Structures are given as structure tokens and as C-alpha cells.
CSV table of C-alpha atoms and ligand atoms in Angstrom, one decimal:
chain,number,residue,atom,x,y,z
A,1,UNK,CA,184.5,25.4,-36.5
A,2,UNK,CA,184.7,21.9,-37.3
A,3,UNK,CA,182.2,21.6,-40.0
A,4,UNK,CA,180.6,18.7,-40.8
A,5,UNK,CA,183.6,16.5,-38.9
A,6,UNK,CA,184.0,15.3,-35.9
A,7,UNK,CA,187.3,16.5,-35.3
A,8,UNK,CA,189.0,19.1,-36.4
A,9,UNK,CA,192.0,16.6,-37.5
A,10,UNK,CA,189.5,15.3,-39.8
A,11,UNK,CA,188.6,18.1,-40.8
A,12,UNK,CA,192.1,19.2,-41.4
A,13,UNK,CA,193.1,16.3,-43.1
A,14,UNK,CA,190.6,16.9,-46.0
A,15,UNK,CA,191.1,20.5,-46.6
A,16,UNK,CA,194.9,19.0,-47.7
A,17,UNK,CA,193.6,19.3,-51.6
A,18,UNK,CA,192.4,22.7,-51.2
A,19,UNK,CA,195.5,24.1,-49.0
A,20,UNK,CA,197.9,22.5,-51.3
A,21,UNK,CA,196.5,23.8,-54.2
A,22,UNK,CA,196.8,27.5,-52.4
A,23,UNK,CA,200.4,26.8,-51.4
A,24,UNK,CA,201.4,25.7,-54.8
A,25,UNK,CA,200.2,28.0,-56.6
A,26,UNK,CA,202.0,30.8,-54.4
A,27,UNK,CA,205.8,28.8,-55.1
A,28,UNK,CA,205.2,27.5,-58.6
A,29,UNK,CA,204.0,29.4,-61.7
A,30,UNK,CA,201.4,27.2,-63.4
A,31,UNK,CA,202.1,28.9,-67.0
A,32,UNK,CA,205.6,28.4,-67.0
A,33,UNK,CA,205.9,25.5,-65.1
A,34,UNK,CA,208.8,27.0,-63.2
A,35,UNK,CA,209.2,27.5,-59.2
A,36,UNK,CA,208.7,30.8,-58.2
A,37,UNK,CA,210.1,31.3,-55.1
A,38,UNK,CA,210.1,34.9,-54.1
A,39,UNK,CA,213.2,36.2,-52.2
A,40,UNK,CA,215.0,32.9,-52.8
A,41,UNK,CA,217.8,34.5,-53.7
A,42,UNK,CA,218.4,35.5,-50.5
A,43,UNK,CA,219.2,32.2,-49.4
A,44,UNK,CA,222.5,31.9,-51.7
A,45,UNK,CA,221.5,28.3,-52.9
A,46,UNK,CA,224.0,29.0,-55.8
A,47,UNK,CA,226.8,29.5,-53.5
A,48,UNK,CA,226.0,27.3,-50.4
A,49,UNK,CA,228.3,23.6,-49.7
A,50,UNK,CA,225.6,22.8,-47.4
A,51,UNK,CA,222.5,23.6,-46.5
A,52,UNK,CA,221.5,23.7,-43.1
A,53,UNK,CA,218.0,22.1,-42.1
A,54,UNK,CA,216.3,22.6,-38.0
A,55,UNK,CA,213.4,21.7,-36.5
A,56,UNK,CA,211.4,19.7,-34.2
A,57,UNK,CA,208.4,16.4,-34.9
A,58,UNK,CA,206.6,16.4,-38.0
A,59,UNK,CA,208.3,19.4,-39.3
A,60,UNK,CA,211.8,18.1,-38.4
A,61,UNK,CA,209.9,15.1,-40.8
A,62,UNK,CA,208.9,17.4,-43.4
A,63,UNK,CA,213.3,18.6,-43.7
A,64,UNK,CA,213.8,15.2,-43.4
A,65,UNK,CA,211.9,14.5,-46.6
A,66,UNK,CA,213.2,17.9,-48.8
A,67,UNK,CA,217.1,16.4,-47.5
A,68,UNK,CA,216.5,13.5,-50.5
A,69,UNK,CA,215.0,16.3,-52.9
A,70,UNK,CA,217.7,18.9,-52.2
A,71,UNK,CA,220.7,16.4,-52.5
A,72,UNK,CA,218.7,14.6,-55.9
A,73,UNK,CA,217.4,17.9,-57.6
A,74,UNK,CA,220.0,20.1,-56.7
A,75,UNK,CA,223.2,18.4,-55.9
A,76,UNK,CA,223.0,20.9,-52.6
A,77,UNK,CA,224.0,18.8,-49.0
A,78,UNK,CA,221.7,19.1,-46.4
A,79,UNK,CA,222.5,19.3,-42.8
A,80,UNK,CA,219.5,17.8,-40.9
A,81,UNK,CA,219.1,18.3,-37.1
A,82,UNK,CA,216.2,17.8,-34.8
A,83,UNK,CA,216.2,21.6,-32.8
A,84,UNK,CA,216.8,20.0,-29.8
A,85,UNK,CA,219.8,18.7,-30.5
A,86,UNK,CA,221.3,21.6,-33.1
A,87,UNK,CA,221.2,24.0,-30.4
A,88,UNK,CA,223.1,22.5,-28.2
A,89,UNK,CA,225.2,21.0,-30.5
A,90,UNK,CA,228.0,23.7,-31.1
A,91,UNK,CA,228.1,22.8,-34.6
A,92,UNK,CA,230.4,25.3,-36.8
A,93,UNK,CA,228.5,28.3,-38.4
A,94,UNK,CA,229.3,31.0,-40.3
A,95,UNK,CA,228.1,33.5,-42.6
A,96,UNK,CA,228.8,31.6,-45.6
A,97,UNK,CA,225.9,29.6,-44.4
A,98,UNK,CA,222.5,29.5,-44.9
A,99,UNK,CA,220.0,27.7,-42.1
A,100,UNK,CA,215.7,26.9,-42.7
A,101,UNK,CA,213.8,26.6,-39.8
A,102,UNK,CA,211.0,24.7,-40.6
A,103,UNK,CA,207.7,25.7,-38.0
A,104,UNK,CA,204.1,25.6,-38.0
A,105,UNK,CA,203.2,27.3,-34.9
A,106,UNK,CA,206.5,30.1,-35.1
A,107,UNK,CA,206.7,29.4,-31.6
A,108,UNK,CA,208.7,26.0,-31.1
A,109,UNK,CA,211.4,26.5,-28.4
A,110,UNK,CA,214.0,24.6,-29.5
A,111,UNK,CA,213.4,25.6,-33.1
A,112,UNK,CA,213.9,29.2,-32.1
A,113,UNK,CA,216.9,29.0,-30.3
A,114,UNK,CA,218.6,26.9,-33.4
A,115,UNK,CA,217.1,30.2,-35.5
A,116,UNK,CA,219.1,32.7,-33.1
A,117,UNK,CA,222.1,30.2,-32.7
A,118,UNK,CA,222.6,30.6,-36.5
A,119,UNK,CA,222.0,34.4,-36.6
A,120,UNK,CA,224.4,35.0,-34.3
A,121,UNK,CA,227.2,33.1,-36.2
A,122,UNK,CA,226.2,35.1,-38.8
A,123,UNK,CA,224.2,32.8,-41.0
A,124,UNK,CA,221.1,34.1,-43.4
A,125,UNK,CA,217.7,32.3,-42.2
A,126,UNK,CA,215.1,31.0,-44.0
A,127,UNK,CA,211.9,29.8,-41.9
A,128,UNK,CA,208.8,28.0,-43.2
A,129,UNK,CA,205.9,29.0,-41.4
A,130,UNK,CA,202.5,28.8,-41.1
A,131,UNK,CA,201.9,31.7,-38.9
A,132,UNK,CA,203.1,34.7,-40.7
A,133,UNK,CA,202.8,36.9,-37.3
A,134,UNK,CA,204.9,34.5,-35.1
A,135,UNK,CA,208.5,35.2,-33.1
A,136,UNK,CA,210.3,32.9,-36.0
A,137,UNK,CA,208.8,34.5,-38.4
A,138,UNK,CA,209.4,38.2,-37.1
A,139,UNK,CA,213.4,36.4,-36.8
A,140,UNK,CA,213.7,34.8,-40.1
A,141,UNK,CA,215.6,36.9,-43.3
A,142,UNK,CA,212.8,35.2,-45.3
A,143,UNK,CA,210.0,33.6,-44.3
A,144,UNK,CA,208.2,31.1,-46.9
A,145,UNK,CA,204.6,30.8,-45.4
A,146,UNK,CA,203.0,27.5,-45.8
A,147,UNK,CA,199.2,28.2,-46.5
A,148,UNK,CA,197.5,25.3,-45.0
A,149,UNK,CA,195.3,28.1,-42.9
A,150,UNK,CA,195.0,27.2,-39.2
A,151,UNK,CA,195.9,24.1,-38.0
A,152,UNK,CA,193.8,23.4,-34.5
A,153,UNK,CA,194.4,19.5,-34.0
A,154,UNK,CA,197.3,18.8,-31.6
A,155,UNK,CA,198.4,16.4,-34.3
A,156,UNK,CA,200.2,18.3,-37.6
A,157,UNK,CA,199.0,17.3,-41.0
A,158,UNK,CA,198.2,19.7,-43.8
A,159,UNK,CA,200.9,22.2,-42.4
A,160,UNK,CA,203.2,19.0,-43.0
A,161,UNK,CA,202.1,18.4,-46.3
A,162,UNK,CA,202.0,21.8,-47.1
A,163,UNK,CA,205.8,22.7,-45.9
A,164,UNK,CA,206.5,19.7,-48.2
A,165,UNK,CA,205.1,21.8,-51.0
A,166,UNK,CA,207.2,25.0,-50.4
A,167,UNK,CA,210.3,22.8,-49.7
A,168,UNK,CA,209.5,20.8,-53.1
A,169,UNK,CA,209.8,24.6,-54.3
A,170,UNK,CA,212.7,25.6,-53.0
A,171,UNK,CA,214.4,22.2,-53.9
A,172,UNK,CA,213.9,23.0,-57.5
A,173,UNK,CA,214.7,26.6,-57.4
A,174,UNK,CA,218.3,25.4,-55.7
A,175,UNK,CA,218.0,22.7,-58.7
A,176,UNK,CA,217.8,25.7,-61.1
A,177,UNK,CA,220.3,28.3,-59.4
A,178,UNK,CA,222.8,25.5,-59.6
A,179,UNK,CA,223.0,24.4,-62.7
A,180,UNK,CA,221.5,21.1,-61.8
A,181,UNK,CA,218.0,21.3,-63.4
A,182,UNK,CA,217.7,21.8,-66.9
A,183,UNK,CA,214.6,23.8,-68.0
A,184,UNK,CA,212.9,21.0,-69.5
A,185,UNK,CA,213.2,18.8,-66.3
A,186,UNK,CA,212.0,21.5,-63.8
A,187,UNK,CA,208.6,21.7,-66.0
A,188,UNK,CA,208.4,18.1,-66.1
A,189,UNK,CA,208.5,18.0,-62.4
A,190,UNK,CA,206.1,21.3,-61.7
A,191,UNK,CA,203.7,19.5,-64.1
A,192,UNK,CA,204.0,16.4,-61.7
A,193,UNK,CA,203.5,18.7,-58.7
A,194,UNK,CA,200.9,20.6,-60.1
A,195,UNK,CA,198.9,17.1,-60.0
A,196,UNK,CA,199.0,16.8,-56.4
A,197,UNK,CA,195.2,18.7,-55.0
A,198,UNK,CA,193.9,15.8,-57.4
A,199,UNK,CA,195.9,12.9,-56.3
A,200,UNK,CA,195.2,14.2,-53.1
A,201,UNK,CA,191.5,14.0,-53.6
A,202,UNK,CA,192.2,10.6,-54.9
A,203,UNK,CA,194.0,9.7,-51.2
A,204,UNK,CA,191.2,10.6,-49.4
A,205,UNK,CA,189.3,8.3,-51.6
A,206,UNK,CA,190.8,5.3,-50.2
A,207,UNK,CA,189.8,6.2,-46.7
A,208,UNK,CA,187.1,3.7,-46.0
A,209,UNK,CA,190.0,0.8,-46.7
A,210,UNK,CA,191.9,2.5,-44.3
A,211,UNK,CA,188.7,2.6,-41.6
A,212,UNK,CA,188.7,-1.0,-41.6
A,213,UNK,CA,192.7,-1.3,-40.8
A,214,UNK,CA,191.6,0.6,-37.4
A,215,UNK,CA,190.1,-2.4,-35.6
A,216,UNK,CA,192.7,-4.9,-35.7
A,217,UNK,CA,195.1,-2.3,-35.1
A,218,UNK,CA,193.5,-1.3,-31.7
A,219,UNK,CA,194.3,-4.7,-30.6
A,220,UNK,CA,198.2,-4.2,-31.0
A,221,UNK,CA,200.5,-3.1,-28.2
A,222,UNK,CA,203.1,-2.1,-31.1
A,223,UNK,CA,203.5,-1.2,-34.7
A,224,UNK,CA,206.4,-0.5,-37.2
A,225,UNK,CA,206.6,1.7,-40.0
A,226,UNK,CA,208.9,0.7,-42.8
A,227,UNK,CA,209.8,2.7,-45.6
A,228,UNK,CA,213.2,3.7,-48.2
A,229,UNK,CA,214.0,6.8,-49.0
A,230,UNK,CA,211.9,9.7,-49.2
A,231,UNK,CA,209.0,6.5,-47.0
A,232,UNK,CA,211.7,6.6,-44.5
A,233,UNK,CA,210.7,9.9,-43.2
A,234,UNK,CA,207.2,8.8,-43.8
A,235,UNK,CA,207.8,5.9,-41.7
A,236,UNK,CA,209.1,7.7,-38.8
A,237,UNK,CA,206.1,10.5,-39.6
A,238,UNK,CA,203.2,7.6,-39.1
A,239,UNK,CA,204.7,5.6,-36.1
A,240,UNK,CA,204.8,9.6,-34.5
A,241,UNK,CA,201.2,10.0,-35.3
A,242,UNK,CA,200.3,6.4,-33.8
A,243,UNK,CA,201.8,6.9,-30.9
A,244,UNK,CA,200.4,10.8,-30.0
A,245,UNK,CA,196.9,9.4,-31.4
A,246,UNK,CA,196.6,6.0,-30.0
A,247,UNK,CA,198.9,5.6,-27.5
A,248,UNK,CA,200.2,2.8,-29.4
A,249,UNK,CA,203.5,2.1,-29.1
A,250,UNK,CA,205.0,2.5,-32.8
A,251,UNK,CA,208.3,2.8,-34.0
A,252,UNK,CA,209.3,4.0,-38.0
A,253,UNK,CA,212.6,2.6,-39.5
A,254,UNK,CA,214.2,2.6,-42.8
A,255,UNK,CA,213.8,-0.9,-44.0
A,256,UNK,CA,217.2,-1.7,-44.6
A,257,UNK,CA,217.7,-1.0,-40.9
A,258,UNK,CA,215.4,-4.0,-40.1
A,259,UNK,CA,217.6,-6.4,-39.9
A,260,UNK,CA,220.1,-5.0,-37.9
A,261,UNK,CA,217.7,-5.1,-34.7
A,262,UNK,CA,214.3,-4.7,-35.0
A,263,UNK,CA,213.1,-7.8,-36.7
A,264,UNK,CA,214.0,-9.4,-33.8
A,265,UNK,CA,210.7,-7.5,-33.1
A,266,UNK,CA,208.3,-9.4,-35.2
A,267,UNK,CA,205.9,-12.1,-34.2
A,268,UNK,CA,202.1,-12.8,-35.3
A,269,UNK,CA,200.6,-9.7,-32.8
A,270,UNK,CA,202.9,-7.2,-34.9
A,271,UNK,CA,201.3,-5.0,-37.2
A,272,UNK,CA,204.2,-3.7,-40.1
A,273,UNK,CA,203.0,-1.0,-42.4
A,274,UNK,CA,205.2,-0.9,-45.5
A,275,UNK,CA,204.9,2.5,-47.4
A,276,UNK,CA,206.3,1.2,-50.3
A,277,UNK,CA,205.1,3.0,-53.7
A,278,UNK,CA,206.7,1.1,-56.8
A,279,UNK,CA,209.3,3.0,-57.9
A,280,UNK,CA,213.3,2.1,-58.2
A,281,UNK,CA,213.8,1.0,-55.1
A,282,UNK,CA,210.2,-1.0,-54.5
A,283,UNK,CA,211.9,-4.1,-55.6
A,284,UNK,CA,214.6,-3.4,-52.3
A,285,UNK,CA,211.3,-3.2,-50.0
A,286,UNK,CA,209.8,-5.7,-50.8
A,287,UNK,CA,212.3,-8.2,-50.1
A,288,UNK,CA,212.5,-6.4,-46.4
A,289,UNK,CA,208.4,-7.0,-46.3
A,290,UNK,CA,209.2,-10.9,-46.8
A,291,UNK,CA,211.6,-11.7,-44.2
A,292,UNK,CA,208.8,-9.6,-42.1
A,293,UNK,CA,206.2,-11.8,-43.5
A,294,UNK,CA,208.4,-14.9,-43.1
A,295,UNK,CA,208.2,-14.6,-39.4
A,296,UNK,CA,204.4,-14.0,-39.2
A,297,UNK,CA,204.5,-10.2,-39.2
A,298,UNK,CA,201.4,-8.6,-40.2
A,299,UNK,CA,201.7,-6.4,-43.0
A,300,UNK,CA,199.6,-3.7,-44.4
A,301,UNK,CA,201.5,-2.3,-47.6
A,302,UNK,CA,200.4,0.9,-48.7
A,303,UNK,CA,201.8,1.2,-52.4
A,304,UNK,CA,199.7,1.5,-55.9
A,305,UNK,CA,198.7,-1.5,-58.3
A,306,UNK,CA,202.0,-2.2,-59.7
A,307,UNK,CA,203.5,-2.2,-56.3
A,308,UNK,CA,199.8,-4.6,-54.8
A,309,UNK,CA,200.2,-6.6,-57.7
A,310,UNK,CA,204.4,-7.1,-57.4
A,311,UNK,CA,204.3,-8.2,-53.8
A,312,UNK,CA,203.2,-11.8,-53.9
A,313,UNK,CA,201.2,-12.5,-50.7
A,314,UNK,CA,203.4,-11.3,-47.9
A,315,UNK,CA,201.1,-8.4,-47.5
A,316,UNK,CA,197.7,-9.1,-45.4
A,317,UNK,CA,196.5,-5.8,-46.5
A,318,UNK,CA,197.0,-2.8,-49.3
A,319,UNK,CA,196.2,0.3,-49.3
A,320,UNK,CA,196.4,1.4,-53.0
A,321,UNK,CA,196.7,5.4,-54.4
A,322,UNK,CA,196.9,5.9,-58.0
A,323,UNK,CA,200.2,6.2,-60.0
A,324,UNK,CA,202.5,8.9,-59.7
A,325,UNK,CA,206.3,9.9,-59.5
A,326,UNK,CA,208.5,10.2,-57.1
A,327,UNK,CA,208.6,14.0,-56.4
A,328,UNK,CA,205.1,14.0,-55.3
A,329,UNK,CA,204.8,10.9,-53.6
A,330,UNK,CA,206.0,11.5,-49.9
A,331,UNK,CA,203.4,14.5,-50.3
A,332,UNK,CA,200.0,12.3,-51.5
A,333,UNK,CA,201.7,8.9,-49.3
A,334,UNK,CA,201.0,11.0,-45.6
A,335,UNK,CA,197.4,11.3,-46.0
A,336,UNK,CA,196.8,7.3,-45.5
A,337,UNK,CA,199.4,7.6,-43.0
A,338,UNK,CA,197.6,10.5,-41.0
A,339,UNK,CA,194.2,8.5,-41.9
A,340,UNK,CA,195.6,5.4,-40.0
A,341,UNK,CA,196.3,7.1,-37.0
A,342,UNK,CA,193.2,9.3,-37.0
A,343,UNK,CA,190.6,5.9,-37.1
A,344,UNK,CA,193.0,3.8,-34.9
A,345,UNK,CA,192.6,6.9,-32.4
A,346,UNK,CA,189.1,7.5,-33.5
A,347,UNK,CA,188.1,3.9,-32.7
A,348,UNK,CA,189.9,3.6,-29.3
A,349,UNK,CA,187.7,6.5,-28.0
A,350,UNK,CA,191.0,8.5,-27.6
A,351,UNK,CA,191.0,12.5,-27.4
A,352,UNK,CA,192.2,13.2,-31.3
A,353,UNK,CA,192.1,17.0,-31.0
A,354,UNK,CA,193.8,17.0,-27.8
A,355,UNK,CA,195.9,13.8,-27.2
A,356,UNK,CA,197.6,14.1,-23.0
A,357,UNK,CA,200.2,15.5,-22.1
A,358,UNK,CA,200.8,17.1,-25.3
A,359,UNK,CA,200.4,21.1,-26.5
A,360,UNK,CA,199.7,22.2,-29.8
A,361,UNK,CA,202.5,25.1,-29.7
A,362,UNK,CA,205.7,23.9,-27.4
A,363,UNK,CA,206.9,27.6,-26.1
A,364,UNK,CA,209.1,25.2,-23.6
A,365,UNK,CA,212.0,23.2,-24.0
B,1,LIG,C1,203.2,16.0,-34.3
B,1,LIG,C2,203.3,17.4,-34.1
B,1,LIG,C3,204.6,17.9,-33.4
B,1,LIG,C4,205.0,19.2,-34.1
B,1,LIG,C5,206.2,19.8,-33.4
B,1,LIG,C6,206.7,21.1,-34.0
B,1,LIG,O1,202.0,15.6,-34.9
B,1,LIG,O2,202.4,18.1,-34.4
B,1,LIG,O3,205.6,17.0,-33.5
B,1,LIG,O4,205.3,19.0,-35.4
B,1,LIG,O5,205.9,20.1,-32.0
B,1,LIG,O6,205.8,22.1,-34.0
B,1,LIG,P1,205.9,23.4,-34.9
B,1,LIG,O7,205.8,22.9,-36.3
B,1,LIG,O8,204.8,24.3,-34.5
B,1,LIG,O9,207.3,24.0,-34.6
């Protein structure tokens, strides 16, 4: 049932404050202000060299995003892989490893086999799913259920946001099983956390600014997606989402990359988002967003005041969310990125729900 929406991508897409709220409040402990990851321990964050991180699209996007966290918050390396690649890879595994598998559906080809590849070198398995009854699931040691509810658009948004809230979790309970994390600075970080249903709410807000970004956009034949750090997956997350939505060609890159190759890219008929809140390495961005807008790029910068106010005039447009730190900005910075793709789609008449060639669940490699 769609609701009052059009599309159930829409509709999905708002119930991100609600699902995140439930998905918090099953890793974090809103008392305390601890995480409260149940059979963590299982994972051996306290003993592990590396941490081993599989799986395919936007939840291969999501790992991508909990590598900064793990390797900031708990001084733990993270081994990233798209599923496709792992498998095949013949990487070294053993049983002093530990390997998440990071699904919505439970059912991703690729992602399973990577599961079983690591089983049978005798690795422990942690998967984050959102369907508690599927074959990963049943496979996993642990299995850390996302609780986004279930997600019928092709197109994967509040499971994303939602495995970035039980990976923020289980970043902080490595943080805290390794020393890393005093006390005092996990609370201050589950208090930020804790803010994010609201600052979600706050997003959405912002979504008639990002309605209007939809026509020009349906006139482009490309699009780039630029962000640093913990953006850069965001980047890559939003050009994904353009392209399955819209058919626009869209690439993301981390924008110190631009200029070894793709500003060669930009002319007047390019649209360049810049997901670029102002935070330590804002100043870094922006200089990338200038030599974009010195060669007539055309740049929408989605970023807060500070950041809108910082940028001189190389941006055509902003998108502006309210203040807030870095741990939950990746998390509150996809909703304008999945709203972009949904009213560019939305507005070129293109089949949101059920974009070609594409299957919600990919049972296939
Ligand atoms: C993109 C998208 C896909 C999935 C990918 C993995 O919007 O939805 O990239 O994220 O097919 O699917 P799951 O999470 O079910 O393993």
C-alpha cells in the first residue's frame, strides 16, 4: 500500500525518520547513551587486524561509508569488496577473521557466495539484513536486522540508511571493545545519533528545493557526484540512483580524483552536485567545486549555512540541512540525494518503482 504517495520510493523515503528511530533504538541504549549491540561479541572486534566488509550497490555503499567510521572510531581496518569481485577474488581467509555481509533482500547472489566463501575458510559472519527469514540470514553467525520494514521500490533507500545506523552501532561498539572510545566520547556520539529521526524530518523539509533541481536536470545527458570522505560514498550512492531512476548517465567520484581525469568532463551542459557539509575537510571541496565552476560546470552544493555561506558563488544552487556532526551526516546527507533522483525520474515520466531491466532481489549473478 502506497499511501498517500505516488510511489512507493516516495513513500519509502519518508518513513526514513520513523525506521531510523526503530533501528536505533534496537543498537543504542537511549539511557545510557552506549551502543548496544547484542551478540557483538561474537564478531571478535577486540581481537580482529582487519575487518572484512562484502556486498553488492547501495549496500556495498552503505560498508563503504562504516570503512571511515570503523578505521576513525575504532582504529579497526576494513577490508571493502564489492561481492562480485570478493568471491572470485581468492583473497586469504581464515578463522582469525571476521566477514559482514551487508544485504537487504538476504538473497543477493554474489553477496551469498562471498558469505559461504568466508565460512568455509573458517571465518565468523556477521550479516545486516533486512529480511530476518532470508538464505543470508539463515547463513550468518549473527545477523543485525536493519528495521526499515519492507522495502518495495526497485531503488534501496531507508534499508540504506538504516544499515548505516546498525553499522554506526557496531562502529562504536568495536570503538569501545578496543580501547579506542572512551566513555565520555561514545555518549557524546550516541547523543549525536540519537538526533537523527529529527534531522531527518528536517531533510525531508528541504524537498521542495530539491523538486525544482529536477527540471534542468532532465535536460542533462550526464551528471557527477563529488564528495570527500564519508560524501565520497555518497557520491558514488547518488550518481547510482540517477542512473537506475533516470537513465541519466551519472558518475560519483571523490573530489580529489577530479583532476586526475574527469574534469576533463566539464563544460556548461554538466550538472556537478557537491555533497559537501562544512566540516574539516569542506575547505578541501570547495576548492575542487571552483576549478569545476571555473570551466562553466554547473553546480548544485548540498551542504548547510556555514558551508552555502563559505562557497563564494561557484555554486548555482544549495541545498541546505541544518547543522550537525560528522557521525551522522552521511546518514541525514542521502535523503536529498535519493530526493534528487526520485523528482528527476519523477519528472521524466520514468517507471520509479520498477526502473528496466532491473530486479529488486538479484538471486543471479
Ligand atoms: C540500488 C539498489 C541495488 C541493491 C543491490 C543489493 O538502488 O537497490 O544496488 O542495493 O542489488 O541488494 P541487496 O541489498 O538486497 O543485497
Amino acid at each position: 500500500d502506497k499511501g498517500n504517495y505516488k510511489h512507493f520510493m516516495a513513500k519509502e523515503i519518508h518513513e526514513q525518520p520513523e525506521v531510523l528511530g526503530h533501528t536505533l533504538s534496537r543498537y543504542f541504549d537511549y539511557t545510557t547513551k552506549r551502543a548496544r549491540v547484542e551478540g557483538a561479541d561474537q564478531l571478535k572486534f577486540k581481537d580482529l587486524s582487519r575487518l572484512i566488509i562484502t556486498a553488492c550497490g547501495t549496500a556495498y555503499l552503505a560498508g563503504l561509508v562504516s570503512k571511515y567510521w570503523f578505521e576513525k572510531y575504532a582504529r579497526l581496518p576494513v577490508e571493502i569488496d564489492i561481492a562480485s569481485e570478493f568471491r572470485y577474488r581468492e583473497t586469504p581467509v581464515s578463522d582469525k577473521d571476521t566477514a559482514l555481509v551487508i544485504s537487504q533482500s538476504g538473497e543477493t547472489a554474489d553477496t551469498l557466495a562471498s558469505l559461504r566463501y568466508c565460512k568455509t575458510n573458517g571465518a565468523t559472519i556477521g550479516a545486516i539484513v533486512n529480511v530476518p527469514e532470508s538464505t543470508i540470514a539463515r547463513e550468518a553467525d549473527r545477523v543485525f536486522q536493519t528495521i526499515a520494514g519492507p522495502e518495495i521500490g526497485v531503488a534501496s533507500t531507508k534499508a540504506f540508511t538504516c544499515q548505516l545506523a546498525v553499522l554506526a552501532g557496531l562502529a562504536l561498539q568495536a570503538g569501545r571493545e578496543r580501547g579506542v572510545l572512551t566513555p565520555e566520547r561514545e555518549q557524546e556520539l550516541v547523543a549525536e545519533l540519537i538526533e537523527v529521526p529529527s534531522l531527518a524530518l528536517k531533510a525531508l523539509a528541504r524537498e521542495s528545493d530539491i523538486e525544482k533541481l529536477a527540471h534542468p536536470l532532465s535536460k542533462a545527458s550526464n551528471a557527477l557526484y563529488l564528495g570527500r570522505a564519508t560524501n565520497f560514498p555518497l557520491a558514488l550512492e547518488g550518481a547510482l540512483k540517477l542512473k537506475e531512476l533516470s537513465y541519466i548517465h551519472a558518475e560519483g567520484y571523490a573530489a580529489g580524483e577530479l583532476k586526475h581525469g574527469p574534469i576533463a568532463l566539464i563544460d556548461e551542459n554538466m550538472p556537478v552536485f557537491v555533497i559537501a557539509p562544512f566540516d574539516a575537510i569542506y575547505e578541501k571541496t570547495v576548492s575542487n567545486m571552483q576549478e569545476v565552476a571555473a570551466r562553466g560546470g554547473r553546480i548544485v552544493l548540498i551542504t548547510d549555512e556555514r558551508g552555502a555561506s563559505e562557497c563564494g558563488n561557484a555554486a548555482e544552487n544549495t541545498v541546505i540541512l541544518p547543522d550537525m556532526s560528522d557521525i551522522v551526516a552521511p546518514i541525514i546527507y542521502a535523503l536529498p540525494v535519493q530526493l534528487i533522483a526520485y523528482h528527476t525520474a519523477v519528472f521524466m515520466g520514468t517507471d520509479v518503482d520498477q526502473p528496466r531491466n532491473l530486479a529488486k532481489s538479484v538471486t543471479v549473478e
